[in-house]
Short mmCIF file of C-alpha atoms in Angstrom, two decimals:
data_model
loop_
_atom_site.label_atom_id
_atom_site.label_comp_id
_atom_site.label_asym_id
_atom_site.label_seq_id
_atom_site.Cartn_x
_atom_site.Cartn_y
_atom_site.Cartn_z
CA UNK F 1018 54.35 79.83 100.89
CA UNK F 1019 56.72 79.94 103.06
CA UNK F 1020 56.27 77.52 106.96
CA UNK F 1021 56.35 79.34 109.99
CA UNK F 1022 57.93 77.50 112.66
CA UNK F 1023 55.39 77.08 115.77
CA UNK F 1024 55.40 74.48 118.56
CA UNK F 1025 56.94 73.78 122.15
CA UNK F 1026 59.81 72.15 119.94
CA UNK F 1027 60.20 75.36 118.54
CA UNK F 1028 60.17 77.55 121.74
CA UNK F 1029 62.08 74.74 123.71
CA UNK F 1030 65.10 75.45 121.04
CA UNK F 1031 64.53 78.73 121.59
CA UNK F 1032 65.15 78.60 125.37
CA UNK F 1033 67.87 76.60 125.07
CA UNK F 1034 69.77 79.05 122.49
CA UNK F 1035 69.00 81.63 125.30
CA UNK F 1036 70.55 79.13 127.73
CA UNK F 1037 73.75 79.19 125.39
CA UNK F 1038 74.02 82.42 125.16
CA UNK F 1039 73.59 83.25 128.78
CA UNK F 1040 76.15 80.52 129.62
CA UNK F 1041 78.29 81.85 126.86
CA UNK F 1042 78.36 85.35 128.38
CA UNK F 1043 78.81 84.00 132.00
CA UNK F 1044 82.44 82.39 130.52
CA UNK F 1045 83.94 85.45 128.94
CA UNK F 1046 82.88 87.36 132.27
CA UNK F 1047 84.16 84.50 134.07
CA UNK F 1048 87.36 83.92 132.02
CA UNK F 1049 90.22 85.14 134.49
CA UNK F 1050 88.75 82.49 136.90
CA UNK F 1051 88.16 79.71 134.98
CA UNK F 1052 91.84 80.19 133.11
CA UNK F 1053 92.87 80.04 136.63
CA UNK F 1054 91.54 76.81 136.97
CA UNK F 1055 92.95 75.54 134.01
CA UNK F 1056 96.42 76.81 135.31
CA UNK F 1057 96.10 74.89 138.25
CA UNK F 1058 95.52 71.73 136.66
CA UNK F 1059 97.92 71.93 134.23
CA UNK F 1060 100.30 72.97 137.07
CA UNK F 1061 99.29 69.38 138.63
CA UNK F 1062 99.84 67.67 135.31
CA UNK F 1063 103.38 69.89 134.57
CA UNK F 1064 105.72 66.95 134.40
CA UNK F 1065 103.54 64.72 132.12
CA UNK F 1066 103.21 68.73 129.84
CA UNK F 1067 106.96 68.51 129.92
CA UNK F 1068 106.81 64.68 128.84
CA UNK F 1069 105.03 65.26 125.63
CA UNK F 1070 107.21 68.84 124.43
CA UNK F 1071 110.30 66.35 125.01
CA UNK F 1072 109.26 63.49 123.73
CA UNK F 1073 107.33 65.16 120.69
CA UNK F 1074 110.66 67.35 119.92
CA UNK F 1075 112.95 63.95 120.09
CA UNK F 1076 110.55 61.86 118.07
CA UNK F 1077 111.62 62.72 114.80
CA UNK F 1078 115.59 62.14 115.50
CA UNK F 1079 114.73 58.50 117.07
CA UNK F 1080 112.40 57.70 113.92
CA UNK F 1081 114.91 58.59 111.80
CA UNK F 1082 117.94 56.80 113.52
CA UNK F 1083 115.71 54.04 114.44
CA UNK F 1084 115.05 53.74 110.68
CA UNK F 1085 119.26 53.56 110.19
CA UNK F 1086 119.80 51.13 112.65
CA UNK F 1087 117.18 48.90 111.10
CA UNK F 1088 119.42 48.75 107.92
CA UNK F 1089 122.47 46.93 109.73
CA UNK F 1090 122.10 43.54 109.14
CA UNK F 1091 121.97 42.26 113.08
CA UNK F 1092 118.59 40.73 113.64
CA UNK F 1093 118.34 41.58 117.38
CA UNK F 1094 119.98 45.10 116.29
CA UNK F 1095 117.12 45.46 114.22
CA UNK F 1096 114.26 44.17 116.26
CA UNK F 1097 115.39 46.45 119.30
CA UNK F 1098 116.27 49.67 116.94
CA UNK F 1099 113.97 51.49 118.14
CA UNK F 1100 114.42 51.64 122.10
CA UNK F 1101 118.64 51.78 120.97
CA UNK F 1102 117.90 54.93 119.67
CA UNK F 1103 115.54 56.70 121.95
CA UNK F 1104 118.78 55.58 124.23
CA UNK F 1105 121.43 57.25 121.87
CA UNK F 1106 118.96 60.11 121.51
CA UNK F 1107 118.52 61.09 125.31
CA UNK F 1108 122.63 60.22 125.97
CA UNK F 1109 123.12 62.89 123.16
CA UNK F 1110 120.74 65.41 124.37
CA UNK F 1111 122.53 64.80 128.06
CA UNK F 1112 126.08 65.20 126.78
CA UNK F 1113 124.92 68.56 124.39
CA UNK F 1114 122.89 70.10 127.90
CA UNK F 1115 125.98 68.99 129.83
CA UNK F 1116 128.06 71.24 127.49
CA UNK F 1117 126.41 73.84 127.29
CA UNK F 1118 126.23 74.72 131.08
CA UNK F 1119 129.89 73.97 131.44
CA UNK F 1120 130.95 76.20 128.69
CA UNK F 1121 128.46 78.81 127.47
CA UNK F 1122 126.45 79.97 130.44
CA UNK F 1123 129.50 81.36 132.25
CA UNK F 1124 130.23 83.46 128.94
CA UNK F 1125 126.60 84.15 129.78
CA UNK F 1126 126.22 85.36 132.37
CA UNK F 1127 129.48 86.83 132.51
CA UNK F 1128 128.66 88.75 129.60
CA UNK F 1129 125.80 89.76 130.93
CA UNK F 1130 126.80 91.38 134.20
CA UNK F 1131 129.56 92.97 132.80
CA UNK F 1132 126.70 95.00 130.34
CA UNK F 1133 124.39 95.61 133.44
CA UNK F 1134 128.54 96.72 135.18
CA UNK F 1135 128.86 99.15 131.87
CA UNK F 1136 125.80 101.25 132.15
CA UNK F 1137 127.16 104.26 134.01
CA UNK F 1138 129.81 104.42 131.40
CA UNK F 1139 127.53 104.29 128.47
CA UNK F 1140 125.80 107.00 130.24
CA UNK F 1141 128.63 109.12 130.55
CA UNK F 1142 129.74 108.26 126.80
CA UNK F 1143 126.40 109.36 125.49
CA UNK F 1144 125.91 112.47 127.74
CA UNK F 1145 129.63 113.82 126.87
CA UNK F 1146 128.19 112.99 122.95
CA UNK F 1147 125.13 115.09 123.54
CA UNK F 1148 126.88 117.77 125.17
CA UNK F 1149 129.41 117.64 122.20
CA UNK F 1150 126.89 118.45 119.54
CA UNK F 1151 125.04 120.32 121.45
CA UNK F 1152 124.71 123.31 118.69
CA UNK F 1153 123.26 120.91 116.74
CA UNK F 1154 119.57 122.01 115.41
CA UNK F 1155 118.57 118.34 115.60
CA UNK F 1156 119.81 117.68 119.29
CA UNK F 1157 118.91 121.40 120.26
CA UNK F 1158 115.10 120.60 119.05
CA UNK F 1159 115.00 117.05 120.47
CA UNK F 1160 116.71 117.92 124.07
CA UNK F 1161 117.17 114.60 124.94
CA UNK F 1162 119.19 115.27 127.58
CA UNK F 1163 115.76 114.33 130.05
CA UNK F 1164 114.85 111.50 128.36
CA UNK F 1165 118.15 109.72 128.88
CA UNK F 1166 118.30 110.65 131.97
CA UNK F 1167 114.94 108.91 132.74
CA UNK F 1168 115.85 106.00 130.82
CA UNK F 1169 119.62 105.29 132.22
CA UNK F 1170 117.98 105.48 135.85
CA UNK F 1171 114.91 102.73 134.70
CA UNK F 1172 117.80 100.67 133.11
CA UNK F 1173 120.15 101.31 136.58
CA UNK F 1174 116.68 100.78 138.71
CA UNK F 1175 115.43 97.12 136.60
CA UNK F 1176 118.62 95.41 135.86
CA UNK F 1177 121.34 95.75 138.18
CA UNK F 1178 123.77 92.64 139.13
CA UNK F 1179 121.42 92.25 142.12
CA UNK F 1180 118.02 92.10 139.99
CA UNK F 1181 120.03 89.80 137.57
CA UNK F 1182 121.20 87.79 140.38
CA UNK F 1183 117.98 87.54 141.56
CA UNK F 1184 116.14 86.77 138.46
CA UNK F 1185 119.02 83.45 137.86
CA UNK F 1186 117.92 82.78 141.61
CA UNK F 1187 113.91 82.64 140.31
CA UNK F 1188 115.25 80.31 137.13
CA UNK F 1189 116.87 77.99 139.39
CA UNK F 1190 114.38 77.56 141.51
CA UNK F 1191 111.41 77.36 139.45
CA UNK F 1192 113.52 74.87 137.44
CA UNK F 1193 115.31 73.14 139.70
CA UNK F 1194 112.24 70.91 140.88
CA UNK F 1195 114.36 67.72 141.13
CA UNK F 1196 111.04 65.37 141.17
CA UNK F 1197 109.34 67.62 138.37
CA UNK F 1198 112.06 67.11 135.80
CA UNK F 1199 112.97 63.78 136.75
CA UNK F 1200 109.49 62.76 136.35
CA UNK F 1201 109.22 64.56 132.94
CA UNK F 1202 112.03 62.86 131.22
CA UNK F 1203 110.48 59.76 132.39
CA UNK F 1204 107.44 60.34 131.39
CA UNK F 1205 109.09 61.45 127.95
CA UNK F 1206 110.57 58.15 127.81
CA UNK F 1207 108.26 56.19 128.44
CA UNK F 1208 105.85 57.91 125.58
CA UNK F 1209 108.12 57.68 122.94
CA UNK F 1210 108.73 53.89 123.98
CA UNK F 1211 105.07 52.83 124.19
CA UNK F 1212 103.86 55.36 121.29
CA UNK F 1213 102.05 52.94 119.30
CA UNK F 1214 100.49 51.93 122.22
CA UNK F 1215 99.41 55.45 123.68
CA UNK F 1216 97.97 56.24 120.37
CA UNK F 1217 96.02 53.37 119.43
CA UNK F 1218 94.59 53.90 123.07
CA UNK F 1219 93.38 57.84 122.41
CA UNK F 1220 91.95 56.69 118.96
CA UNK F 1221 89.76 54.20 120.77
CA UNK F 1222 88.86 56.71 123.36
CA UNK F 1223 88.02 59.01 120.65
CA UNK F 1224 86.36 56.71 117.99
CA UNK F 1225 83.58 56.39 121.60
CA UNK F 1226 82.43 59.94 121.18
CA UNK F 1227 83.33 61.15 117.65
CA UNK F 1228 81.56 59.80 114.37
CA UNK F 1229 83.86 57.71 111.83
CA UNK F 1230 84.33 60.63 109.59
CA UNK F 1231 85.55 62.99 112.40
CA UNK F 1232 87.61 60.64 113.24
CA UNK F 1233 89.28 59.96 110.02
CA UNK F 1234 89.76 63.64 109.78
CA UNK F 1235 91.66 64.18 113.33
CA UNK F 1236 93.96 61.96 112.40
CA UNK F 1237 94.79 63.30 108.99
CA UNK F 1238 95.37 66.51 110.53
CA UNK F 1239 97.06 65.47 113.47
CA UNK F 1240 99.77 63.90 111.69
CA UNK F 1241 99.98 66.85 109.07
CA UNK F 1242 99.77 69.07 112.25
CA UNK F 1243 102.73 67.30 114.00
CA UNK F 1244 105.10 67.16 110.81
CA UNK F 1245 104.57 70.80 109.97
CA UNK F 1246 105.61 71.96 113.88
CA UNK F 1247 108.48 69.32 113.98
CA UNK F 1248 109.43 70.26 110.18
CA UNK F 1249 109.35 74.50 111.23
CA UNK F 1250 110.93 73.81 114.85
CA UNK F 1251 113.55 72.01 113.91
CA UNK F 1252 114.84 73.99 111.04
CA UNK F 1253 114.23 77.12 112.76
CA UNK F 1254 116.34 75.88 115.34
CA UNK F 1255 118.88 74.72 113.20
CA UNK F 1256 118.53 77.89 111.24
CA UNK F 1257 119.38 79.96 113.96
CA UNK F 1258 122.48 78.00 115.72
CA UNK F 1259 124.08 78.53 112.17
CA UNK F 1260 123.40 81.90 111.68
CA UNK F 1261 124.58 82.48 115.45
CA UNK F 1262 127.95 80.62 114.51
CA UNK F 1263 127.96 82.40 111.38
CA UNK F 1264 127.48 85.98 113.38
CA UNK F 1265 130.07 85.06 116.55
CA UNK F 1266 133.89 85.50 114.89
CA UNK F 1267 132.53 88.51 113.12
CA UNK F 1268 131.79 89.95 116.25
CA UNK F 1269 134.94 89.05 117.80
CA UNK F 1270 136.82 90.89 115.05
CA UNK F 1271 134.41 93.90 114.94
CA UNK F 1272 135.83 94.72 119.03
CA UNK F 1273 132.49 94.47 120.46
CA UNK F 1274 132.31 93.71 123.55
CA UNK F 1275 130.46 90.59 124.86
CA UNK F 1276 130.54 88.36 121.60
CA UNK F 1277 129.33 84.80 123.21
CA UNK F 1278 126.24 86.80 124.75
CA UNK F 1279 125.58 88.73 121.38
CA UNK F 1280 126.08 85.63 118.80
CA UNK F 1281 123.65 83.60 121.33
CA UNK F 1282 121.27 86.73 121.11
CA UNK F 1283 121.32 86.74 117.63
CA UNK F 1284 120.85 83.01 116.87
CA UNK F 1285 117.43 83.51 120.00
CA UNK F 1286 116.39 86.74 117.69
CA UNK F 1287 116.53 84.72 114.42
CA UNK F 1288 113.68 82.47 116.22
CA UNK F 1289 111.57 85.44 115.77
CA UNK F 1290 110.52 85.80 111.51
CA UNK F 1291 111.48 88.96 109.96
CA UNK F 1292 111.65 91.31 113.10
CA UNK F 1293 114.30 89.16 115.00
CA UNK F 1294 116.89 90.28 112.48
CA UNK F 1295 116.23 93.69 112.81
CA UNK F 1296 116.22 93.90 116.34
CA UNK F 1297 119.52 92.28 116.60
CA UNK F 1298 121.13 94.91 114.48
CA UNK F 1299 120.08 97.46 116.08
CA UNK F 1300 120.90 96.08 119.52
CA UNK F 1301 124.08 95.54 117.84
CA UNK F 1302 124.52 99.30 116.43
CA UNK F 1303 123.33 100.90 119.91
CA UNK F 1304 126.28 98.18 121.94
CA UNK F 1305 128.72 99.46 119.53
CA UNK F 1306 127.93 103.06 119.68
CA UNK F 1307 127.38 103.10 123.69
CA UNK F 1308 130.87 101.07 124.32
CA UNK F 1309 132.95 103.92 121.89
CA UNK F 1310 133.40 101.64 118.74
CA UNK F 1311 130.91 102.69 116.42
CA UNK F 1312 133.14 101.47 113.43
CA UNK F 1313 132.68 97.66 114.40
CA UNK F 1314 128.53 98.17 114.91
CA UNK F 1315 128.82 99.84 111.50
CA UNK F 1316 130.81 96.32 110.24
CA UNK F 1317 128.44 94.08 112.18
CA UNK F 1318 125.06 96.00 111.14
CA UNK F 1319 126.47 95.47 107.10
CA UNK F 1320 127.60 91.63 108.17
CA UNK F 1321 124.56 90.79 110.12
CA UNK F 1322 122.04 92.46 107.00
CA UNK F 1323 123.98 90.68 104.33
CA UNK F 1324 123.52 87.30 106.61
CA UNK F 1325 120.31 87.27 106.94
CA UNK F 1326 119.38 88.02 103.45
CA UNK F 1327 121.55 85.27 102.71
CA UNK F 1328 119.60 83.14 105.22
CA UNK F 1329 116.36 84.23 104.52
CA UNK F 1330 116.40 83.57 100.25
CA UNK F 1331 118.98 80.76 100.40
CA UNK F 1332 119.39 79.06 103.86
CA UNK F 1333 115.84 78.37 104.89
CA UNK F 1334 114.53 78.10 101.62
CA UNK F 1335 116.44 74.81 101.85
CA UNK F 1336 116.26 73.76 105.04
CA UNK F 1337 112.55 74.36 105.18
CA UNK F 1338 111.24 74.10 101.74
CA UNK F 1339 107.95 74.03 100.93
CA UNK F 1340 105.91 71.99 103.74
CA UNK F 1341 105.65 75.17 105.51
CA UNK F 1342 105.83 77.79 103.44
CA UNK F 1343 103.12 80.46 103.82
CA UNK F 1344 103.15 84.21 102.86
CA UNK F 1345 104.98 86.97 103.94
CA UNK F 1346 101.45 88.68 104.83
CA UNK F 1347 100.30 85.58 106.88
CA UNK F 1348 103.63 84.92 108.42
CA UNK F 1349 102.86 88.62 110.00
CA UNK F 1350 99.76 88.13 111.05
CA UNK F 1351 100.85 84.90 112.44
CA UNK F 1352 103.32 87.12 115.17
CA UNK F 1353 101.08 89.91 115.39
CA UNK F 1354 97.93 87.72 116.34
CA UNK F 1355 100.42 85.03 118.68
CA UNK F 1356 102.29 87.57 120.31
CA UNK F 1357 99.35 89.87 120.83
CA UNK F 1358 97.65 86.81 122.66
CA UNK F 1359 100.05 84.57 123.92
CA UNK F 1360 103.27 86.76 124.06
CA UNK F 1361 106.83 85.02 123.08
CA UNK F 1362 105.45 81.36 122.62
CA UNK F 1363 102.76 82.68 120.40
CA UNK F 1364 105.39 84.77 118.04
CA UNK F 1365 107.71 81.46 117.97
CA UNK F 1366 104.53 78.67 117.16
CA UNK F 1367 102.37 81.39 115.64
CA UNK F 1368 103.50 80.60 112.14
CA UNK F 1369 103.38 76.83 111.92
CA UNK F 1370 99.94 76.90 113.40
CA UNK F 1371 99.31 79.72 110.60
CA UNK F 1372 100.76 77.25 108.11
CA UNK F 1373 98.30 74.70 109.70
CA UNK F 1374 95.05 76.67 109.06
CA UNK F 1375 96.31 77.20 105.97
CA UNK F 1376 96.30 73.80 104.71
CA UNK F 1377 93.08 72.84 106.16
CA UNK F 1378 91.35 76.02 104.93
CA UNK F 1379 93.12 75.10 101.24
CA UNK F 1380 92.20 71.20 101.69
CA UNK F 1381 88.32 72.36 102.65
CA UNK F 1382 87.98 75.13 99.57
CA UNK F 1383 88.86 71.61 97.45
CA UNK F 1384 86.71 70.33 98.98
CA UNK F 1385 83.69 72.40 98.25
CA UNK F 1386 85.31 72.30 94.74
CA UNK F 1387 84.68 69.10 93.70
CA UNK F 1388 81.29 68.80 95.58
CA UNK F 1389 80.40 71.74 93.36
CA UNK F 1390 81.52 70.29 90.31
CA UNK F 1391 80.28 66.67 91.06
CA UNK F 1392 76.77 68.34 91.59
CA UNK F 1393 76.60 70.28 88.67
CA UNK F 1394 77.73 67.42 86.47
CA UNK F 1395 74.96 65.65 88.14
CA UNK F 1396 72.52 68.57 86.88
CA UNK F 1397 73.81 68.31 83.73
CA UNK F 1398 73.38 64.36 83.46
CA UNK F 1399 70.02 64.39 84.31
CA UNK F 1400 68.87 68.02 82.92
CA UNK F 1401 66.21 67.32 79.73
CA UNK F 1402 67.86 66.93 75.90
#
């Protein structure tokens, strides 16, 4: 016979399960307020945010050179390999950011407002086009004649060298916080410096509040976590600045106008798994075919296709192998679940924290595995002969 449950214990869980679920409902009402007040205090704490994404993206290039300059037989080389190469590390990444203002963002931006400058005469191109094959049947059922209209005057409306202009002036100033970056590099610094230290400090913190076998568990997946989004960042990002390389002096033969802004465009759009490809063809088809050269946006669409199948079955096979390798399937879901929720950051880190679930999802069904079997060889042990 089965117990009923009776008692003020059981009507005092009860009331607080209501108390949950009324405070559970309040949040969700309440979420545009309290995300609000989560914004503002990780506005307060933005240069120490900026500390960790710096120092977490330069920690695996100063392990690894750290771990080179410990070979060279110089025993106060050695003992101080580490801090020489978070200095080599952040001279590098100075000298690299240094060159790249100098000598790609005026192709940039140049290249940009002279496409915003060539809108009118891709409007006239295409409406002379239209009018051309105007008999048609296609064209005479679509009439799109309206429709470009309406879209040529919201290009000419959003993005004009004016909104551009002011859009860099946004940038700059949003970015330009001399005591906000100054303090984030330092605070970067200082992280990857005293790392040991910083981390031995949160376990303890941690190991107050959190049972041993919690514990034990964070960390396991903490470091897994952090090698599978350093492993997928940093071969996506090398990934992409090849396949932009690869893309730029075919674009410069192909005639198409603006190559530094479309080879940087296509290495940004490679970022993005499976659709960034396609979307930079087609950008590049619909350049080519608005600028009167449809012959090179023919070449690049076959170059850029052949590329990235290249890239895709050879390329990142190798550069990423197998620590995060997931499923077509999931790797969709991953960008259709991040981008839905968190936009562009979510469709770039979508699939390494997809690739994260997925090993702690595989590690707990083994889990459950061998607790199965262990308890049915148990059974078996001490069942009756």
């Amino acid at each position: 016979m089965k117990r009923r449950f009776s008692g003020p214990l059981t009507w005092l869980g009860a009331f607080a399960l209501g108390l949950a679920l009324i405070f559970f409902y309040k949040l969700v009402n309440s979420l545009p307020a309290v995300w609000g007040i989560i914004s503002g205090f990780i506005s307060i704490l933005e240069p120490f945010v900026i500390g960790f994404i710096i120092a977490f993206l330069l920690h695996m290039p100063v392990k690894k050179l750290a771990g080179l300059l410990r070979k060279i037989p110089v025993e106060r080389l050695s003992r101080a390999s580490y801090g020489i190469a978070v200095a080599i590390v952040y001279l590098v990444l100075a000298g690299a950011v240094t060159l790249f203002v100098l000598s790609v963002v005026p192709s940039i931006v140049s290249g940009v407002t002279g496409l915003i400058k060539s809108i009118p005469e891709y409007k006239e191109n295409v409406v002379k086009w239209v009018a051309a094959h105007a008999e048609n049947p296609i064209i005479r059922y679509l009439d799109p004649l309206d429709n470009l209209e309406e879209f040529f005057e919201y290009l000419s409306g959003n993005l004009s060298a004016s909104s551009f202009q002011d859009y860099i002036d946004r940038v700059m100033s949003f970015t330009s916080s001399i005591s906000v970056i100054l303090l984030g590099i330092i605070s970067s610094i200082y992280m990857l410096l005293t790392r040991e230290s910083l981390a031995g400090n949160l376990k303890t913190l941690l190991s107050a509040v959190l049972p041993a076998r919690w514990m034990r568990l964070l960390v396991v997946y903490g470091r897994k976590t952090a090698d599978i989004f350093n492993s997928y960042l940093y071969t996506k990002i090398l990934d992409s600045l090849l396949v932009g390389i690869l893309l730029f002096p075919v674009l410069i033969l192909s005639g198409l106008p603006y190559p530094v802004l479309l080879a940087i465009l296509g290495a940004i759009f490679n970022l993005i798994p499976y659709f960034g490809s396609i979307i930079m063809s087609i950008f590049c088809v619909v350049i080519g075919l608005l600028s009167g050269n449809p012959g090179g946006a023919i070449a690049v669409f076959i170059y850029n296709t052949v590329l990235q199948q290249i890239d895709a079955n050879l390329i990142q096979p190798k550069l990423i192998g197998t620590s995060v390798g997931i499923k077509p399937f999931y790797v969709l879901v991953a960008i259709t679940v991040g981008g839905g929720l968190f936009g562009i950051p979510g469709v770039l880190l979508g699939v390494p924290l997809m690739a994260v679930l997925q090993v702690m999802l595989r590690d707990g069904i083994d889990y459950l595995r061998k607790k199965q079997k262990a308890k049915n060889e148990e059974q078996e042990e001490t069942a009756p002969d």
